[in-house]
mmCIF file of C-alpha atoms in Angstrom:
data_model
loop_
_atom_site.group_PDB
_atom_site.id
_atom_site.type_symbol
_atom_site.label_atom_id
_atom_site.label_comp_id
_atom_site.label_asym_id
_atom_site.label_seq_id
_atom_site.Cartn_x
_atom_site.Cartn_y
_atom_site.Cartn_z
ATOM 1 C CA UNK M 127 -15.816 -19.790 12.739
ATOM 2 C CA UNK M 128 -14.556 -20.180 9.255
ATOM 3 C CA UNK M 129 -16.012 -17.529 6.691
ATOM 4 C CA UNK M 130 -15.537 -18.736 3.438
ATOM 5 C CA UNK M 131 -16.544 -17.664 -0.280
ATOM 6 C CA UNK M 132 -16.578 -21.495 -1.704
ATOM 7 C CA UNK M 133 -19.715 -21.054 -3.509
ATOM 8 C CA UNK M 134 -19.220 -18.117 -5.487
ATOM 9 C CA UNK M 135 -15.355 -19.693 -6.408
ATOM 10 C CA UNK M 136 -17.125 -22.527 -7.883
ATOM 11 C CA UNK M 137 -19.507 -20.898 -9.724
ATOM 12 C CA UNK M 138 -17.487 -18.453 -11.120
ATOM 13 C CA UNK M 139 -15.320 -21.482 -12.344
ATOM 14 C CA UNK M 140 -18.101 -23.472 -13.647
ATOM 15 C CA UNK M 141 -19.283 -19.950 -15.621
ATOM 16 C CA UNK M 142 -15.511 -19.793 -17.136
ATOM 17 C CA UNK M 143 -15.284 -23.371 -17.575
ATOM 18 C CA UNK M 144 -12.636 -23.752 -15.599
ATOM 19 C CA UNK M 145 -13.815 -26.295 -13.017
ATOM 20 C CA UNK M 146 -11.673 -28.993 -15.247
ATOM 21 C CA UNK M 147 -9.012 -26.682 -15.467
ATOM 22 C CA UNK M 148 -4.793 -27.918 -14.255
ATOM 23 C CA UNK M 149 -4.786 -26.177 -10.605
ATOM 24 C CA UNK M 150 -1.490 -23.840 -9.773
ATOM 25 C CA UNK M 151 -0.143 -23.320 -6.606
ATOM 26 C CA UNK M 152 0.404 -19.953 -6.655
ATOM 27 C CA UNK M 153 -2.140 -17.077 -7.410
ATOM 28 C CA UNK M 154 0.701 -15.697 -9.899
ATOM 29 C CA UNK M 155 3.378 -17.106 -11.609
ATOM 30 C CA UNK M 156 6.238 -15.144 -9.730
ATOM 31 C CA UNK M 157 8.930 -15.268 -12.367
ATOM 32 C CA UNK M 158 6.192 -13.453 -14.857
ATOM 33 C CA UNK M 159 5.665 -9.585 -14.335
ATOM 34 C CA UNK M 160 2.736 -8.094 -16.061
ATOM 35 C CA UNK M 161 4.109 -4.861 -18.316
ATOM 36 C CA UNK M 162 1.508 -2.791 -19.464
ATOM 37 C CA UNK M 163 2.265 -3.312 -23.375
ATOM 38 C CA UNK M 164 3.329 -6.689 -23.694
ATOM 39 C CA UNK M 165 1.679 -9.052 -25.678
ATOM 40 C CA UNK M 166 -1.197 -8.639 -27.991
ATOM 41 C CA UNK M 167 -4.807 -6.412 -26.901
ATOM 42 C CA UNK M 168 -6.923 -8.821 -25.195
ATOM 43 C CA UNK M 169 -10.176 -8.645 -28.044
ATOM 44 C CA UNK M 170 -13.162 -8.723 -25.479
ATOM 45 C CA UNK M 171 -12.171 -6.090 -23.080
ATOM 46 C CA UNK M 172 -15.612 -5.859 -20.986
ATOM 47 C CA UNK M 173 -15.273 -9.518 -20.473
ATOM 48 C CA UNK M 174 -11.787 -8.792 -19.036
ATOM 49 C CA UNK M 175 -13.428 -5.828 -16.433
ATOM 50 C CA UNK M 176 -16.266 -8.412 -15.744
ATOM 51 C CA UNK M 177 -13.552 -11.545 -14.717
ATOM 52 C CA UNK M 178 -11.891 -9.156 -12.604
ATOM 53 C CA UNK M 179 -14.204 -7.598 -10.514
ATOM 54 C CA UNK M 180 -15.371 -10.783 -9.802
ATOM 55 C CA UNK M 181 -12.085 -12.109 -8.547
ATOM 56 C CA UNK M 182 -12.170 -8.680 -6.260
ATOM 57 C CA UNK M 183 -15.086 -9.476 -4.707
ATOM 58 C CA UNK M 184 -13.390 -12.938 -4.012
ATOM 59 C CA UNK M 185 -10.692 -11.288 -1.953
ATOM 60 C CA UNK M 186 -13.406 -10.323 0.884
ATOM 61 C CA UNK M 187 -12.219 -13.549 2.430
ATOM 62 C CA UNK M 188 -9.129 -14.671 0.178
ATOM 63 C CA UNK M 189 -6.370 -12.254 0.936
ATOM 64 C CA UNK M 190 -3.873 -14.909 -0.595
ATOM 65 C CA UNK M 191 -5.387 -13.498 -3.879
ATOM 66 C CA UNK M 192 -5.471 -9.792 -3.226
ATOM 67 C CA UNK M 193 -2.004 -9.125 -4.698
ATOM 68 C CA UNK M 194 -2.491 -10.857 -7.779
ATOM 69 C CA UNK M 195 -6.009 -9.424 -8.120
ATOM 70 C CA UNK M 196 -4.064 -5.828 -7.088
ATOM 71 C CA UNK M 197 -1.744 -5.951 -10.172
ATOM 72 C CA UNK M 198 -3.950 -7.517 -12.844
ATOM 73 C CA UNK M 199 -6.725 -4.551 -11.889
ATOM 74 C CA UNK M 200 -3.960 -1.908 -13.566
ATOM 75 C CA UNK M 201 -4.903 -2.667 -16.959
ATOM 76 C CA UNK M 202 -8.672 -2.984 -16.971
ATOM 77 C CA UNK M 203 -8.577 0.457 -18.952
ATOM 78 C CA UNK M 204 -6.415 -1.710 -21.593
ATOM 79 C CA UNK M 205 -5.888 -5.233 -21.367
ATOM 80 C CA UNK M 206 -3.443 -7.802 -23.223
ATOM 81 C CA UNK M 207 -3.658 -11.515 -23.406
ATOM 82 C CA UNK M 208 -1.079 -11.508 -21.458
ATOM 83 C CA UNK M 209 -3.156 -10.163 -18.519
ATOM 84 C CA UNK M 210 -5.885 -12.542 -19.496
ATOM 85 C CA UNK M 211 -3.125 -15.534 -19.421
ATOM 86 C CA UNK M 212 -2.795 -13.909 -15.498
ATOM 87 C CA UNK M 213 -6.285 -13.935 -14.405
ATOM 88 C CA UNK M 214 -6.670 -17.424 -15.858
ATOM 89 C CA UNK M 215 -3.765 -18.908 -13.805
ATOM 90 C CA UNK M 216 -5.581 -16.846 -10.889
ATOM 91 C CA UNK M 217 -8.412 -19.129 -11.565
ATOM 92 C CA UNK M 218 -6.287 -22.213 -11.531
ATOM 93 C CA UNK M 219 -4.720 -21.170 -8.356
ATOM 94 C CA UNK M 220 -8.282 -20.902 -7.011
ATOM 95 C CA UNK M 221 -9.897 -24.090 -8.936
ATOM 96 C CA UNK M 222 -7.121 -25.920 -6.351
ATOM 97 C CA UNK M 223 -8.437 -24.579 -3.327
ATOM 98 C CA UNK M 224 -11.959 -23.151 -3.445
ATOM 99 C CA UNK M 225 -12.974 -23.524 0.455
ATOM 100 C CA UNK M 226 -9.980 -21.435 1.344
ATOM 101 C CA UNK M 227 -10.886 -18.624 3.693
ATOM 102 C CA UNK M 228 -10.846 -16.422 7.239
ATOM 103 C CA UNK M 229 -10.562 -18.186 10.640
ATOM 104 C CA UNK M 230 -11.882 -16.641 13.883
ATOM 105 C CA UNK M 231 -11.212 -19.125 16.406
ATOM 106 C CA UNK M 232 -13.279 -19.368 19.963
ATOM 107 C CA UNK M 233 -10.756 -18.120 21.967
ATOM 108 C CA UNK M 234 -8.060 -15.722 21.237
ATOM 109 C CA UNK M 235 -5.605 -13.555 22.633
ATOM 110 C CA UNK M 236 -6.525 -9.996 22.543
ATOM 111 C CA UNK M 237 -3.201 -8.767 21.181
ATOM 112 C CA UNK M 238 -2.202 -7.184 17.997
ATOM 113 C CA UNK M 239 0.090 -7.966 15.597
ATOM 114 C CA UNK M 240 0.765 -6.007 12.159
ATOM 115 C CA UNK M 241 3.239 -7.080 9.253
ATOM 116 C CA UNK M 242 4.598 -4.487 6.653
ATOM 117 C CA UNK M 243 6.548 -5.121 3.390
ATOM 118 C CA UNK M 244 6.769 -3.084 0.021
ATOM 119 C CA UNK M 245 8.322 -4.201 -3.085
ATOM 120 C CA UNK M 246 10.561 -1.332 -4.641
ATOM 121 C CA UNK M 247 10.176 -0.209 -8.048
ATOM 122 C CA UNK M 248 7.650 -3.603 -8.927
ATOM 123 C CA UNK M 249 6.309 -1.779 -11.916
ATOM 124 C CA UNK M 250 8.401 -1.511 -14.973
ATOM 125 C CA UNK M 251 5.811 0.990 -16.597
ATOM 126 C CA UNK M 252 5.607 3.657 -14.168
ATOM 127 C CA UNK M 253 9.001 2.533 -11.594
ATOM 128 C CA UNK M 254 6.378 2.431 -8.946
ATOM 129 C CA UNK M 255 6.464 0.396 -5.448
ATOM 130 C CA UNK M 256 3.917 -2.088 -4.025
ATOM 131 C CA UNK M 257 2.883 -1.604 -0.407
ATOM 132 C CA UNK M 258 1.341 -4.244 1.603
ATOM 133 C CA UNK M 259 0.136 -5.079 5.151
ATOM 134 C CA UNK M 260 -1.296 -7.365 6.963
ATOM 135 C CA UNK M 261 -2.866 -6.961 10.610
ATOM 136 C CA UNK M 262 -3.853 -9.785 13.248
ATOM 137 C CA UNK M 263 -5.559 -9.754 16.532
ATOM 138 C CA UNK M 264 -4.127 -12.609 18.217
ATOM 139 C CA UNK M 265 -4.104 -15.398 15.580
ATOM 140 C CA UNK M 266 -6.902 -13.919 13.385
ATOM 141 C CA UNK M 267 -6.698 -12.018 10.706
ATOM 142 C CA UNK M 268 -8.463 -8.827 10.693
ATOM 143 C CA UNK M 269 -6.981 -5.980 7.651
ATOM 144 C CA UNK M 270 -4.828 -6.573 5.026
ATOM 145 C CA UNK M 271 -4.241 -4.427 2.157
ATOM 146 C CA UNK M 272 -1.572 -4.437 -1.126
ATOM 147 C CA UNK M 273 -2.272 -1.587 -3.036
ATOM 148 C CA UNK M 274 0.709 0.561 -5.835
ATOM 149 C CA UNK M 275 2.258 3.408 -4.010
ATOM 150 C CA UNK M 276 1.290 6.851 -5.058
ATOM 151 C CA UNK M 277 5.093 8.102 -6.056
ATOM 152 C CA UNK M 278 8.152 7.034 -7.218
ATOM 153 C CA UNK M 279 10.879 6.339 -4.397
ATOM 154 C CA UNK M 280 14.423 6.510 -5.099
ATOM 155 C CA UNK M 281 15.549 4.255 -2.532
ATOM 156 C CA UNK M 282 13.808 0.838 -1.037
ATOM 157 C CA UNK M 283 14.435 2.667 2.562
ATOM 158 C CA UNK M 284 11.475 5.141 2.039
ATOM 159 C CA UNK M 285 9.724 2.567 0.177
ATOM 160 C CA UNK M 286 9.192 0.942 3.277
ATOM 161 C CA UNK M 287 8.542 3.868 5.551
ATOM 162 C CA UNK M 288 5.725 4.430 3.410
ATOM 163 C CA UNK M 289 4.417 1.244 3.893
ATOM 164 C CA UNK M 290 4.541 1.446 7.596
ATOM 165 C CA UNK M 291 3.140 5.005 7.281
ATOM 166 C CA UNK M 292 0.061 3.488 5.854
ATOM 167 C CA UNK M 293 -0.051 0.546 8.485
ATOM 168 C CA UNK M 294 0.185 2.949 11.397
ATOM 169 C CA UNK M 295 -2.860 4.635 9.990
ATOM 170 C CA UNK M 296 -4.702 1.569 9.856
ATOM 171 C CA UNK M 297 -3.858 0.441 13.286
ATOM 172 C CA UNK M 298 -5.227 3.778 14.786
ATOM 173 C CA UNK M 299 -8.341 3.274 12.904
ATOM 174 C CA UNK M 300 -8.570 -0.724 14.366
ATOM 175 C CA UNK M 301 -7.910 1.116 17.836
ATOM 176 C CA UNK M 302 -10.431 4.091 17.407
ATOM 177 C CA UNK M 303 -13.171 1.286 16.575
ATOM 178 C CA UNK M 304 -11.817 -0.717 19.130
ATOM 179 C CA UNK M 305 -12.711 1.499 21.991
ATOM 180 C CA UNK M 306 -15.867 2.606 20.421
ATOM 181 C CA UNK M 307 -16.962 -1.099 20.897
ATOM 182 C CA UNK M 308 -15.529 -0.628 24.539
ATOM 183 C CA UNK M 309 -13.080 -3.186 24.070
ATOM 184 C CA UNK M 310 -9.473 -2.391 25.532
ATOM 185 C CA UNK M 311 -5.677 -3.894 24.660
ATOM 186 C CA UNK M 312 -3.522 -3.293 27.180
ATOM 187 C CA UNK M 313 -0.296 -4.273 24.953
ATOM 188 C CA UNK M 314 0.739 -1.931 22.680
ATOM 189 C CA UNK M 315 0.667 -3.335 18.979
ATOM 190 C CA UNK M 316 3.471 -5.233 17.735
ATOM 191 C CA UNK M 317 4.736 -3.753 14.398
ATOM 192 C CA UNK M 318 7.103 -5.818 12.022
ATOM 193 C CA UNK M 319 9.126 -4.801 8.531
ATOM 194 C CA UNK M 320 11.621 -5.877 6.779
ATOM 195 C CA UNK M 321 14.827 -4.537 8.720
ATOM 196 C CA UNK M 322 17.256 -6.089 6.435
ATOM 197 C CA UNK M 323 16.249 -3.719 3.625
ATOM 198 C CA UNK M 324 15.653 -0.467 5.826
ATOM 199 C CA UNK M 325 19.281 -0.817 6.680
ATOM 200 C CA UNK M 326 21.192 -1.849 3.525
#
């Protein structure tokens, strides 16, 4: 089963005028990080709000986008055209693959796997870290989150406890629905980080 959104991508597109639009390959251009005064103020700030929740109801089944979509949502209050510019390569990122989406397949192991990783000190306004996680059961994916850490860390070490902090939550959640729909893992689930940086 593949659950897709391609539909609403287009249509948002063809409302932006965007369906003719140069397609990127990523949803963000990763040498580019959004500040929260740079540039000029974006002039029609409700039309700003409006492109991006749009784009977060688009990441209900594109979690390629959620990270992007994460960081460009922390300056709805007060946009640039910078942020704009962002959102618009967003779109061109999506314009190149519209029928991306979630795939369940028929059979599957019933085994979980969860992935962890933070990125220290990603916002130059505020010094604050990015936590995100991703969680499968066997091949499919079932959770994923990115979301800007609460507090400031002063080392990448507990940067990435917290992340895993927040994914071990999650998992016991999965679990507690789990065997509510009286379905039972025997395997304990398999949690991965980024070692390298815990230890540096």
């Amino acid at each position: 089963m593949i659950i897709n959104q391609r539909k609403y991508a287009l249509e948002l597109l063809s409302d932006i005028c965007f369906l003719a639009a140069r397609f990127a390959s990523t949803p963000l251009d990763p040498a580019h990080k959004l500040q929260k005064h740079q540039g000029s103020p974006y002039h029609d700030v409700p039309e700003y709000r409006r492109l991006i929740g749009r784009l977060l109801y688009l990441t209900t089944t594109r979690p390629d986008i959620s990270h992007a979509i994460q960081q460009l949502s922390q300056y709805v209050s007060k946009p640039m055209d910078t942020h704009y510019n962002g959102a618009c390569y967003v779109l061109r990122y999506i314009k190149g693959s519209p029928s991306k989406g979630l795939f369940f397949p028929a059979t599957n192991e019933f085994h979980i796997s969860a992935f962890a990783y933070s990125d220290w000190a990603s916002f130059p306004d505020t010094r604050r870290s990015i936590s995100g996680f991703c969680i499968f059961l066997g091949s499919s994916l079932i959770s994923w989150k990115s979301k800007k850490q609460t507090t400031v860390s002063r080392s990448s070490s507990k940067v990435e406890y917290r992340a895993l902090v927040q994914l071990t939550s999650e998992l016991q959640w999965l679990q507690f629905i789990l065997h509510d729909l009286h379905i039972s893992i025997s395997q304990p689930a398999s949690v991965f980080c980024d070692l390298r940086r815990l230890y540096i």
